[in-house]
Amino acid sequence: MSINSAMLAGVSGLVANSSALAAISDNIANVNTVGFKRSTSNFSTLVTSGNKNQTYSAGGVKAQTHQFISQQGLTQSTTSNLDISISGSGFFVTTEKPENLTATDTRSFTRAGSFQLDSLGYLRNDAGLYLQGWLADPVSGLITPDPSDLMQLASINVGSVGGTAEKTTRVGVNANLRSEQPVAAAVSYKVGTAGSPSKSNVVDSAGTSHNYDVIYSSTGIANPVSGNNEYLVDIKENGVIVATGKVAYDAATNEIVSSTIDYKGASPVAGSTTTTRINAAGDTIDLEDLGIIDTAGVDDAEVVAGKLYDPSTWSMSDYAKDNSKGVKPDFEVQIPLSDSKGGQRTVTLSLLKGPGPNQWYAELRAKPGDLANNGNGQISTGIVEFTTDGKLKSTGSLFGSTSPTAITIKSSGYIAPAVTPPAVQPPAPPTWADALGIDEQEVQIDLASAAGGLTQYNSQSVVQSVNTNGTAFGNLTNIEVDENGYVSAIFDNGVTRRIAQVAIATFSNPNGLKGVNGNAYRVTNESGTYSLKAPSQGGAGALAPSTLEASTVDLSQEFTGLITTQRAYSASSKIITTADQMLEELLNIKR
């Protein structure tokens, strides 16, 4: 009967509009809910089958509710570093518990990024859901996103991040050395009394008498391969070098063992342990007459008395330990280092003007007592040379041969591997003292390409700057999340350490997800399976730190829908009352 169908159509209208009112009510109630996605009810007709000649029978209406989950909400700035919004597609992956997760534990997906730390240090949003991500490797600190499986994700925890320190690995030195720095007597030693020739009335092979100055200079080389004591020797007449070369004495007997002294400019050099040429004509003088050898058998007695600089036996490092020994440097550069525990160590670059105009003897040393095998703290030695325009030319053996710009100090307790005889046991490398208990440290010391670098100009010796990395121990002060999803720990010593990366899940049909409590969603057949991605990768949205995604509810639209729904509901109720009145008229016919 058509009147009955009309009444039932009115009932369906009441049900459908009730559903629409519920959706509108939910929208209005969640107008301030972070990341909330509005719902709407769409109506569709219900038609009773029949042909055009039959009496019309009303079918009614059906309401279908839809959520606009893919709709992007406006971002709002906040003051919390742990508030995050997603700009683009995707959802945060969350769990209901932070630890001991298994494959059967429920994963929820949400856009509500208002996270805080719980009592255990896990990131949890206002609905109590724990944020998931890829954690940093505890040893290397590297983060490797693995989108293959949800089980590769873990709850992000910052409570386990303790204090940190970073050892120094790079140093940049900007300093100048005075080019006219006088050469110290401990570098270049003139035999004899000042103002008088070292040797007078020295007769050469042609019978000519000469007055000579004999000047010994340090080679600046530690532990020569020969194992002898080696010195540079200049023989001057009236201030002009007539012969020059290197002399070596046996370290045990002090007897001369070799000499390259020859007249200046000789080619090839024809050195002798008894005589030396003084000119191209071949005139010679005896080394004994010059005091370079001595009939008493102690050839280098005067040299030893002069205390010439020797980086292995009479060094600047010796002077730093005991100022009654060794040679005082002309200039020093202090280089502060942080060790593996955040302790503060100091490496000093000591410099002593060499006999050459562009030459300086250099030593790198730690504080005496900081090394296990060198009491004076000496790390390395070398000869630093400059070009004629004051730029650094070379650093000699100061940084060794394998790492030309770096020094390496072995860890505390290091034991050098034994060499099978008859091979010669090499010198033990510099090693941190056992009592320090710190790790091996390789430090690149940049003397050339750093800003300014090490120069030699005719100005006072001065350190402009020493720039180093590495830090002392620092405590955790803050947690930040960047647009690529990296969760970083900030320490009060300036160190920043990445501890995790937030994962983003995307779906082929996000509007097909099923809503659950806590403003979250779960997978359905209609939504399709998830795809895990790093933020800003493969179509996943970027993260916006210190912002939250606002609800997509528009109050003006909802209030308009509220009015129309109310009117539609009232109209549907009128259908029922009208049909009821018509049925009553029908019943009155029988009376």
XYZ file of C-alpha atoms in Angstrom:
591
model
C 0.000 0.000 0.000
C 1.407 3.391 -1.005
C 0.452 5.053 2.292
C 2.418 2.425 4.234
C 5.437 2.873 1.945
C 5.222 6.624 2.467
C 5.286 6.135 6.237
C 8.290 3.798 5.974
C 10.042 6.298 3.699
C 9.537 8.888 6.402
C 11.107 6.534 8.926
C 14.141 6.012 6.668
C 14.429 9.788 6.390
C 14.497 10.066 10.180
C 17.203 7.386 10.405
C 19.320 8.915 7.631
C 19.134 12.433 9.027
C 19.867 11.121 12.505
C 23.049 9.620 11.099
C 23.890 12.909 9.385
C 23.285 14.772 12.638
C 25.620 12.369 14.455
C 28.379 13.042 11.920
C 27.894 16.797 12.227
C 27.880 16.553 16.020
C 31.147 14.579 15.938
C 32.706 17.187 13.664
C 31.681 20.087 15.876
C 32.843 18.302 19.028
C 36.290 17.716 17.479
C 36.775 21.173 16.007
C 39.882 21.611 18.210
C 41.165 18.020 18.024
C 44.698 17.846 16.580
C 44.763 16.106 13.200
C 41.017 15.329 13.214
C 39.452 14.624 9.798
C 35.831 15.667 9.297
C 33.083 13.197 8.356
C 30.017 13.713 6.219
C 26.874 11.711 5.449
C 25.933 11.193 1.816
C 22.343 10.186 0.985
C 21.263 7.685 -1.607
C 17.727 6.665 -2.679
C 16.080 3.333 -1.987
C 13.744 2.399 -4.886
C 10.973 -0.228 -4.811
C 10.898 -2.175 -8.071
C 7.764 -1.926 -10.244
C 6.527 -0.851 -13.676
C 5.137 2.477 -14.718
C 1.531 1.264 -14.743
C 1.622 0.199 -11.097
C 0.794 2.439 -8.165
C 3.950 4.193 -6.955
C 5.488 2.821 -3.767
C 8.057 4.937 -1.837
C 11.442 3.369 -1.170
C 13.029 5.958 1.144
C 16.640 7.054 1.705
C 19.879 5.605 3.035
C 22.773 7.526 4.659
C 26.430 6.527 4.087
C 29.070 8.201 6.280
C 32.489 9.075 4.797
C 35.646 10.458 6.441
C 37.881 12.830 4.449
C 41.080 11.344 5.881
C 43.306 12.498 3.009
C 42.301 16.132 3.444
C 45.177 18.291 4.648
C 44.530 20.419 7.728
C 46.084 23.800 8.370
C 49.368 23.815 10.313
C 49.534 25.808 13.513
C 52.762 26.935 15.206
C 53.480 25.750 18.740
C 56.263 26.231 21.280
C 57.088 22.549 21.789
C 60.023 20.945 19.946
C 58.193 17.610 20.062
C 55.064 18.820 18.243
C 55.156 17.543 14.657
C 52.799 17.835 11.718
C 52.951 16.079 8.354
C 52.891 18.325 5.316
C 51.649 16.021 2.598
C 50.488 12.434 2.608
C 51.224 9.819 5.210
C 50.686 8.932 8.854
C 52.752 8.465 11.986
C 53.124 4.808 12.954
C 52.162 4.247 16.604
C 51.623 1.432 19.088
C 49.677 1.122 22.305
C 52.704 -0.063 24.318
C 56.331 1.040 24.034
C 58.293 -2.146 24.709
C 58.368 -5.868 23.904
C 56.494 -5.404 20.637
C 55.635 -8.438 18.551
C 54.204 -8.887 15.064
C 50.729 -9.426 16.554
C 50.668 -6.123 18.461
C 48.298 -3.609 16.915
C 49.792 -0.741 14.928
C 47.754 2.417 14.559
C 48.258 5.275 12.125
C 47.610 8.873 13.084
C 48.147 12.473 12.079
C 47.987 13.670 15.692
C 51.595 14.724 16.293
C 51.409 16.283 19.749
C 54.121 14.173 21.411
C 55.526 14.357 24.914
C 57.970 12.262 26.936
C 56.513 9.669 29.260
C 58.128 8.585 32.544
C 60.460 6.184 30.689
C 61.522 8.705 28.040
C 59.357 7.383 25.171
C 57.598 9.760 22.770
C 53.827 9.434 23.293
C 50.972 11.559 21.971
C 47.937 12.813 23.889
C 45.986 9.657 23.044
C 48.673 7.492 24.683
C 50.072 6.148 21.390
C 53.847 5.633 21.125
C 55.744 6.979 18.118
C 57.683 4.450 16.012
C 60.842 4.990 13.978
C 64.214 3.617 12.928
C 66.752 3.804 15.757
C 70.406 4.800 15.431
C 73.024 2.064 15.681
C 74.404 2.242 19.252
C 78.001 1.829 18.044
C 78.279 3.691 14.737
C 75.416 6.133 15.291
C 74.166 5.519 11.743
C 70.444 5.345 10.965
C 69.424 2.961 8.173
C 65.721 3.141 7.248
C 64.325 -0.310 6.452
C 60.818 -0.069 4.914
C 60.439 -3.802 4.513
C 58.743 -4.637 7.801
C 56.962 -2.957 10.693
C 59.105 -5.071 13.016
C 62.110 -3.017 11.926
C 60.548 -0.065 13.739
C 60.892 0.573 17.465
C 59.462 3.034 19.940
C 61.592 6.179 20.016
C 63.150 6.654 23.436
C 65.273 9.602 24.519
C 65.472 8.692 28.192
C 68.380 6.334 27.548
C 70.500 9.073 25.980
C 73.097 10.043 28.559
C 75.796 12.687 28.494
C 78.292 12.686 25.659
C 81.747 13.846 24.676
C 83.513 14.008 21.325
C 87.250 13.632 20.980
C 89.156 16.152 18.899
C 90.004 14.983 15.392
C 90.826 18.242 13.573
C 92.828 21.343 14.402
C 93.367 24.466 12.335
C 96.263 26.757 13.329
C 96.559 30.404 12.293
C 99.856 31.833 13.547
C 102.891 33.812 12.399
C 106.575 33.240 13.156
C 108.928 36.205 13.132
C 111.200 35.821 10.106
C 114.087 37.734 11.724
C 114.027 35.747 14.943
C 117.679 35.458 16.096
C 119.130 31.963 15.983
C 119.716 30.679 19.511
C 123.168 29.578 20.615
C 121.729 26.145 21.269
C 121.020 25.866 17.540
C 124.156 27.396 16.090
C 127.255 27.309 18.323
C 130.468 29.137 17.484
C 133.555 27.518 18.938
C 135.755 29.872 20.925
C 135.467 33.253 22.572
C 133.005 35.791 21.236
C 134.729 38.449 19.114
C 137.764 36.254 18.401
C 138.347 33.659 15.673
C 137.726 30.074 16.721
C 141.080 29.005 15.284
C 143.967 31.371 14.423
C 146.965 30.849 12.159
C 145.625 27.752 10.499
C 148.027 26.892 7.640
C 146.622 25.282 4.508
C 148.372 22.868 2.152
C 149.682 25.808 0.086
C 151.349 27.335 3.137
C 148.870 30.194 3.568
C 147.811 31.136 7.105
C 144.114 31.693 7.940
C 141.872 32.729 10.830
C 138.716 30.636 10.872
C 135.442 30.556 12.744
C 134.118 27.030 13.275
C 130.339 26.953 13.743
C 128.375 23.856 14.687
C 124.625 23.759 14.038
C 121.992 21.251 14.980
C 120.548 19.104 12.201
C 117.129 19.157 13.918
C 116.743 15.445 13.164
C 115.968 12.998 15.945
C 117.556 9.556 16.031
C 119.427 9.593 12.699
C 119.505 6.274 10.870
C 123.246 6.048 11.339
C 122.865 6.054 15.117
C 125.659 8.654 15.372
C 125.663 12.200 16.714
C 125.402 14.407 13.638
C 126.062 18.143 13.304
C 126.177 20.706 10.529
C 129.526 22.509 10.350
C 130.322 25.835 8.683
C 133.936 27.087 8.375
C 134.012 30.860 7.916
C 136.803 33.268 7.095
C 136.019 36.938 7.652
C 132.344 36.036 7.968
C 132.213 34.186 4.639
C 131.619 30.438 4.464
C 134.529 28.755 2.759
C 133.624 25.149 3.595
C 130.523 23.417 4.883
C 129.106 19.943 5.498
C 127.900 17.408 8.025
C 130.034 15.612 10.578
C 129.034 12.424 12.429
C 130.571 11.192 15.676
C 130.227 7.763 17.210
C 127.697 8.083 20.032
C 129.760 5.830 22.335
C 133.363 6.883 21.685
C 132.840 10.406 20.272
C 135.295 9.532 17.487
C 134.624 11.004 14.054
C 133.113 8.430 11.700
C 132.147 10.492 8.663
C 132.392 13.974 7.195
C 130.965 15.684 4.127
C 132.789 18.964 4.735
C 134.061 20.401 1.454
C 134.531 23.857 -0.036
C 131.289 25.689 -0.625
C 129.816 24.830 -4.002
C 131.856 21.678 -4.478
C 130.324 19.216 -6.930
C 130.683 16.400 -6.346
C 131.328 16.711 -2.620
C 134.517 14.899 -1.541
C 134.373 14.749 2.222
C 137.144 13.320 4.381
C 137.530 12.492 8.081
C 140.981 14.090 8.162
C 141.019 17.124 5.826
C 138.746 19.434 3.855
C 139.204 21.462 0.722
C 138.797 25.218 1.140
C 138.672 26.270 -2.505
C 138.194 24.963 -6.014
C 141.982 24.891 -6.486
C 142.069 21.986 -4.052
C 143.941 23.621 -1.164
C 143.213 21.711 2.061
C 143.402 22.149 5.780
C 143.529 19.518 8.515
C 140.326 18.966 10.521
C 142.523 18.540 13.568
C 143.782 22.125 13.156
C 140.122 23.238 13.198
C 139.363 21.204 16.338
C 136.823 19.075 14.451
C 138.946 16.065 15.387
C 141.059 15.864 18.485
C 144.111 13.832 19.286
C 142.762 13.347 22.810
C 140.055 11.129 21.346
C 137.031 13.264 22.264
C 136.415 15.000 18.980
C 133.077 16.681 19.762
C 133.873 17.868 23.310
C 133.330 21.506 22.422
C 130.054 20.690 20.734
C 128.831 18.756 23.745
C 129.834 21.688 25.971
C 127.751 23.977 23.772
C 124.596 21.894 24.444
C 123.392 21.955 20.851
C 119.729 21.222 20.245
C 119.054 17.544 19.640
C 115.397 16.446 19.432
C 116.282 13.007 20.830
C 118.620 13.915 23.709
C 118.504 17.696 24.339
C 115.100 18.871 23.165
C 112.411 21.475 23.738
C 110.286 18.720 25.290
C 113.092 18.077 27.804
C 113.033 21.780 28.690
C 109.248 21.663 29.257
C 109.738 18.874 31.787
C 112.847 20.330 33.464
C 114.068 23.808 32.522
C 117.595 22.922 33.583
C 117.794 20.574 30.630
C 117.044 20.806 26.950
C 116.482 23.933 24.869
C 113.994 26.723 25.448
C 111.733 27.176 22.392
C 111.498 30.517 20.621
C 107.721 30.239 20.291
C 104.927 27.835 21.215
C 101.354 27.211 20.048
C 99.015 25.617 22.598
C 96.479 23.225 21.028
C 93.630 22.166 23.346
C 92.261 18.671 22.725
C 89.304 16.738 24.071
C 89.986 13.052 24.620
C 87.541 10.157 24.226
C 86.131 10.751 27.717
C 85.756 14.495 27.293
C 88.883 15.176 29.361
C 90.985 18.170 28.408
C 94.473 17.461 27.108
C 96.961 19.894 25.567
C 99.321 19.324 22.657
C 101.998 21.999 22.246
C 103.733 22.906 19.003
C 107.188 24.121 20.075
C 109.261 26.033 17.509
C 112.942 26.949 17.480
C 114.533 29.129 14.775
C 116.840 27.014 12.622
C 120.150 28.092 11.060
C 118.546 28.486 7.643
C 116.671 31.754 6.905
C 113.338 29.946 6.296
C 113.830 27.028 8.654
C 112.379 26.228 12.085
C 112.814 23.166 14.248
C 109.449 21.881 15.500
C 108.263 19.466 18.150
C 104.776 18.287 19.016
C 104.441 17.260 22.629
C 101.783 16.364 25.142
C 101.883 17.476 28.732
C 104.729 15.633 30.525
C 103.197 12.573 32.144
C 100.314 12.235 29.659
C 102.219 9.678 27.556
C 103.125 6.192 28.702
C 106.378 5.843 26.772
C 107.779 9.408 26.564
C 108.333 11.025 29.946
C 108.821 14.458 28.387
C 105.600 14.082 26.334
C 107.333 14.271 22.951
C 105.082 13.030 20.121
C 107.003 13.914 16.959
C 109.741 16.182 15.634
C 110.549 17.754 12.295
C 111.839 20.733 10.385
C 109.284 23.263 9.198
C 110.319 25.234 6.131
C 108.815 28.313 4.514
C 108.970 29.757 1.024
C 110.686 33.067 0.310
C 107.302 34.814 0.432
C 106.527 33.553 3.954
C 104.156 30.687 3.117
C 104.480 27.209 4.565
C 106.548 24.979 2.277
C 106.904 21.684 4.163
C 106.685 20.155 7.642
C 109.418 17.560 7.238
C 108.863 14.499 9.417
C 106.669 16.323 11.935
C 103.613 14.323 10.894
C 105.352 11.150 9.796
C 105.115 9.589 6.367
C 101.858 7.597 6.427
C 99.540 10.433 7.506
C 101.268 13.628 6.378
C 98.915 15.942 8.241
C 98.004 13.919 11.324
C 99.401 12.589 14.562
C 98.163 9.397 16.188
C 98.370 8.693 19.902
C 97.601 5.094 20.798
C 95.043 4.169 23.444
C 96.005 3.698 27.077
C 97.421 0.227 27.646
C 98.460 -0.232 23.999
C 101.126 -2.901 23.492
C 103.098 -2.694 20.269
C 103.171 -6.008 18.363
C 106.485 -7.822 18.673
C 108.700 -8.128 15.601
C 110.280 -11.499 14.927
C 114.102 -11.285 15.057
C 116.333 -10.510 13.287
C 114.056 -7.614 12.294
C 114.717 -4.458 14.321
C 111.969 -3.531 16.786
C 110.618 -0.147 15.644
C 110.279 2.696 18.179
C 107.034 2.475 20.153
C 104.438 4.979 18.954
C 103.267 7.703 21.358
C 100.689 6.173 23.708
C 98.343 7.740 26.252
C 99.339 6.998 29.836
C 97.733 3.910 31.363
C 96.252 5.910 34.226
C 94.203 8.037 31.781
C 92.353 5.013 30.389
C 91.399 6.771 27.131
C 90.994 5.685 23.537
C 93.313 6.042 20.563
C 93.177 9.479 19.002
C 94.121 10.603 15.517
C 94.283 14.379 15.160
C 94.691 16.146 11.848
C 96.653 19.347 12.459
C 96.216 21.772 9.583
C 99.090 24.242 9.326
C 98.608 25.174 5.684
C 95.034 25.321 4.426
C 93.420 26.623 7.625
C 92.446 30.296 7.615
C 95.811 32.070 7.573
C 97.724 28.899 8.394
C 101.287 28.999 9.717
C 103.320 31.799 8.127
C 106.741 33.452 8.500
C 106.605 37.203 8.050
C 108.725 39.956 9.539
C 106.262 40.656 12.318
C 106.118 39.465 15.876
C 105.411 35.815 16.497
C 101.756 35.541 17.427
C 98.892 33.033 17.494
C 95.856 34.442 15.717
C 93.582 31.467 16.337
C 93.490 27.739 17.036
C 90.260 26.114 15.903
C 89.440 22.598 17.049
C 86.480 20.245 17.003
C 85.640 17.881 19.833
C 83.981 18.811 23.104
C 84.143 18.193 26.811
C 81.486 16.082 28.518
C 78.001 17.499 28.119
C 74.543 16.760 29.537
C 71.329 16.330 27.553
C 69.433 19.628 27.407
C 66.920 19.307 24.585
C 65.292 17.042 21.994
C 64.498 18.264 18.484
C 62.884 16.778 15.374
C 63.765 18.143 11.929
C 61.840 18.101 8.636
C 63.512 14.849 7.580
C 62.250 13.120 10.698
C 65.582 12.905 12.527
C 65.144 12.981 16.288
C 68.270 14.632 17.718
C 69.584 14.982 21.242
C 71.115 18.388 22.024
C 73.798 18.579 24.738
C 75.025 21.594 26.685
C 78.517 21.222 25.191
C 77.152 21.942 21.710
C 77.085 18.336 20.506
C 74.072 17.165 18.515
C 73.484 13.419 18.190
C 70.851 11.772 16.003
C 69.083 8.999 17.882
C 66.243 7.963 15.538
C 64.297 8.777 12.393
C 60.508 8.971 12.343
C 58.800 6.570 9.911
C 55.892 7.636 7.680
C 53.246 5.149 6.441
C 51.364 5.866 3.221
C 48.320 4.111 1.738
C 46.909 3.839 -1.768
C 43.451 4.786 -0.416
C 43.810 6.567 2.934
C 40.088 7.389 2.932
C 39.438 3.678 3.291
C 41.113 3.451 6.708
C 39.037 2.569 9.725
C 38.872 5.142 12.513
C 39.556 4.020 16.097
C 39.756 5.779 19.457
C 42.572 8.252 19.924
C 42.119 9.948 16.537
C 43.915 7.045 14.882
C 43.222 4.640 12.040
C 43.802 1.024 11.178
C 44.242 -0.893 7.950
C 41.228 -2.268 6.043
C 40.809 -4.102 2.763
C 39.543 -0.875 1.248
C 42.591 1.171 2.317
C 45.167 -1.295 1.022
C 48.370 -2.185 2.838
C 50.868 0.369 4.168
C 54.177 1.516 2.650
C 56.870 2.648 5.087
C 58.981 5.587 3.989
C 61.325 8.196 5.384
C 59.824 11.714 5.483
C 59.979 13.538 2.126
C 60.894 10.281 0.363
C 58.832 8.357 -2.198
C 55.752 10.554 -1.955
C 55.666 10.718 1.843
C 55.048 14.134 3.327
C 57.700 16.252 5.007
C 57.609 16.902 8.719
C 57.086 20.390 10.091
C 58.673 20.691 13.562
C 56.991 22.760 16.274
C 53.657 22.719 14.446
C 50.429 20.754 14.718
C 47.868 19.908 12.060
C 44.529 21.519 12.877
C 41.160 19.807 12.552
C 39.673 19.990 9.057
C 36.243 20.944 10.496
C 34.733 24.185 9.145
C 32.207 25.426 11.724
C 30.268 27.575 9.261
C 29.771 24.585 7.005
C 28.810 22.348 9.924
C 26.253 24.814 11.315
C 24.708 25.164 7.866
C 24.499 21.390 7.621
C 23.016 21.313 11.117
C 20.161 23.575 10.024
C 19.396 21.656 6.844
C 19.565 18.329 8.657
C 17.206 19.571 11.320
C 14.720 20.741 8.672
C 15.022 17.457 6.786
C 14.422 15.504 9.966
C 11.337 17.596 10.743
C 10.053 17.121 7.195
C 10.502 13.355 7.479
C 8.488 13.384 10.688
C 5.724 15.284 8.828
C 5.599 12.455 6.278
C 4.767 10.054 9.081
C 2.102 12.275 10.679
C 0.519 12.969 7.281
C 0.429 9.274 6.400
C -1.074 8.603 9.804
C -3.835 11.134 9.162
C -4.600 9.555 5.786
C -4.840 6.104 7.380
C -7.193 7.523 9.970
C -9.454 8.891 7.200
C -9.415 5.465 5.621
C -10.495 3.843 8.861
C -13.318 6.381 9.218
C -14.933 5.132 5.976
C -16.048 1.976 7.802
C -17.872 3.929 10.470
